[in-house]
Amino acid sequence: MAPGAIEHGPSAKRTRHDPDIDSTPAADMEVDEAPAKRDVVYEDFEGYSPQLMQQFYRRLFPFPEMVRWLSYGHKKNPHPMYDENYLQRREISMTLDGDIFVRYQSFKNADEMAKTIRARNPLKIDIGAVFNVDPAKRNAYSSFGAVERELVFDVDMTDYDDVRTCCTGADICKDCWPLMTIAIKVVDHILREDLGYQHILWVYSGRRGVHCWVCDEKARKLTNEQRGAITDYLKVYKGSENNKEKKVSLQGSVLHPMLSRAYREVLLPAFLDQVLPRQNLLVNETQIDTLLAMIPDEELAEEVKAKWRNGGRRASAHEDENLARWKDLEKIVIREKKRNIRLGHCLEEIVFAYTYPRLDLEVSKHMNHLLKAPFCVHPKTGKVCVPIDPADCDNFDPMGVPTLASLLNEVQRFRGDLREPAEEAAEAALPTDLDKTSLKEAVQLFRTTFLDDLEADCKSDIERAYRAKKDELASRPTTGW
Amino acid sequence: MNFSNVPNKRKSGAASPLHGDYTASGAQLTMYQVPPIEDVALEEFEQFALDRLRVLKGVEEARSRGRKPDELESVVNDLWRKHMRMGDAAETTRKDIISHYVLRLAYCRTEDLRKWLLSQESALFRYRFRMESPDAQRRFLTESGLPYNPVANAELEAHKDKLLQVARSVAGAGATAESVYYKVPFEDVPELVAGRKVLLSKGWAYVPRDQLAALVVGHFRTRLSKSLTLTRSQWNAKIEAQEKDRLTPVVEALSSRYLGPDYSTPSTKAGVRVADVDALAAASFPLCMQHLLHKVRDDHHLKHGGRQQLGLFLKGIGLTLEDALTFWRTEFAQKFGVDKFDKEYAYNVRHNYGKEGKRTDYTPYSCIKIISSTPGVGDHHGCPYRHFSQDNLSAALGRMRLNRKTIDDVMTKVKNHHYQLACAATFEGVHGAPCESGINHPNQYFDESRKRAASREGDDPTAQGTPPVAERQPAAERASPVTPVH
């Protein structure tokens, strides 16, 4: 049996026996060969396949939460200020098996969304903008354009390839993941403290990065120009393939408070504790050259290098060699700074170059950029795009997130058998097993750190707008007949 | 003509002055919220607009050369005096308003035109505002309905250290904090946010008084941007057809006038074959395109930004869609295989030729667009003069077999942020002939270079290149349709 495929041929019935499960009534209802079950041992599910995805959409994907989020308080309730069609104006697009990209889909409610997605079984779901009209009917209107969109950010580990030694490309490991944690901390702080946003969702992208959704009403209504301004405010990293030497340029003799705060509170501590030692920046020969190239005084760089070559100061048993060498460098640069003005921010620039978040800015600048929905499964890794609590991002482990296969194994363990009655249509919901799997925790996190507050705020905003309108109407002088 | 046909009109009686005194620019500064409702003669309609275009074009040029704010102020002042000043202030104001509204009509029709006008008009407004006295500036704020009040002292005190830090980060260690700050939603001052020139706290921006211009320009921009979109829909809905024989031709000619060609149609009549690309590149590609070509040949791959910049340029010089597909497939297939190319990249090539998606026929990137792009890790697009390190750039220039003197000349221009001048100097070094028109577009570089090659071979130089942008005198009477220059 091919790994990952759900095909329960008569000979493939082997299941792991779990005595607790047999007594669960739900399990008994589902399993049509109940008496024989004790003898069969199921194979563990592995990897990724469209068949497994179908199970995922039918049993686990949290449609109700997604729709609660994207409705932003606009529900069917007969409230005069509710915009019934709000959800319907949102673009949802899907990538189907065989690289078929279906854009401009829209849904009335969670049921409709679940039905369509279960029927089409996409590899990936993307969320687009809210348009002025239902995007599915865009051709019927003379004007069609995006009117609202969360402010989104995309941080991708491949953009750090020149400063990490552990992996390249799509790979990540515990040694480079701290770079993402740094990005979350820095950006989250700016969004909350500088820009005043509150409803911020961070999501693991399933492979090598993180996504951020800023969902405050003010953020959703930003113009493209304002989005561009925010990305420029955040942008520091200036390196490119043809300008490798100078990666970061911090101009002016004093840093903007936003930068100095990021440096002091996040970048420097993380650089010293994690990046420097884990990436072996000052022991690995090529890394030494890369780092020293950022010192705008070649003689000085040579001097430092020579010192290290000759042994220099040996790190004590408790001290990391990289860290000891960094202290050397710090001392020399600070000493020389008095003589050479060009050394100005050079230490800070090095730290920024290695640690400051590198955002894919194009994603943030435009309203109509698509971004993968949370709780999707990454086809290459099988990992679920689970939310990350920014307040606890240090403890997020990308290697430990639930995968498509691990979740379905959990369901299977609980339910005993994942076969479904053959006559049932693919879009029919199967019993929701979310609570029996480790995805439960992720959905709970989504609700408690993000959705519940967002929804409450949206509702009270709608109420407030309603009261204001009522007052305005009441205070308007009535014209006598 | 009567401007009350013009969209976005207000039903107010007359274009009453917002405030009474005529100041630095010899006309009162206005946000153009009230269109003129008087009759305007056709000659004035076009002449005023042309004069304003000269000012805007001048502003654009000065900005693309990286002039500093103070220099720009005097540039604007000179241009205004030369082209817009009339006998008295009321006349100047009238011309200011009429010409502004004519250009709204002329430049509302496409995204690119709107962007251009928005950018130039905002710049013009900014420097006119800066020339006003602080008193006049404050009055203007109130009269334009921007009631920003200075932040109270107690609140200022709470942010004192950080405000000082921002001031120093902007103006150097010796700077002191302003005494007057305005607290505004950060969304109102995008350019100050983008440049990290203000303190942001909980969604508010603390704008020092000397940055007030940015705040006002922000509003100016937003209003103008909205009006342009509105004007566009009105233009499409009715004006274009109604004015088919009278204003439409004038308006169309005006907008094609100063932007120069967009190189959306191939410049070579015969077209360019895939096999010619390398020879043409060595002789006639600007450095940015040579570099991209070199990289795609070496790596058999380019990231999206590079594929767009090079792909659209090649389209502009006359590579057909079939040849473009061959070109990209030959390279990419070596790295990814033909299947992956056909699946993942071919769509993008066809898209650029208007054969997929929304079927827009995309135009090649101009220098301004390339210079303002932000290449990241692994990217090779952008302007070498702007984005390369010094070492990389001078090595690249060496490979173009430029002599030491030319390279030094180019590097000096780069240091002064004159990237297009640096490119023109490279052109002169390569061709051994002056480049009078300057370089504004990679495809223009190519055309100029081909023209020289052709004239050296004794051919008719106009056979290959596009004709130069000719200045056309406005006709006195515009009864018959005018053929646009391009």
mmCIF file of C-alpha atoms in Angstrom, chain B residues 106 165 169 210 215-216 228 285 288 302 381 468:
data_model
loop_
_atom_site.group_PDB
_atom_site.id
_atom_site.type_symbol
_atom_site.label_atom_id
_atom_site.label_comp_id
_atom_site.label_asym_id
_atom_site.label_seq_id
_atom_site.Cartn_x
_atom_site.Cartn_y
_atom_site.Cartn_z
ATOM 1 C CA ALA B 106 -5.593 64.311 -19.336
ATOM 2 C CA GLN B 165 16.194 60.787 19.695
ATOM 3 C CA SER B 169 18.355 60.369 14.039
ATOM 4 C CA ASP B 210 9.160 71.639 10.416
ATOM 5 C CA LEU B 215 1.200 66.214 6.645
ATOM 6 C CA VAL B 216 -0.439 68.662 4.281
ATOM 7 C CA LEU B 228 -8.454 61.144 -10.234
ATOM 8 C CA PHE B 285 22.136 46.542 -23.847
ATOM 9 C CA CYS B 288 21.271 46.354 -15.966
ATOM 10 C CA LEU B 302 16.418 34.367 -12.402
ATOM 11 C CA HIS B 381 17.299 43.040 -11.018
ATOM 12 C CA PRO B 468 12.499 61.611 -30.722
#
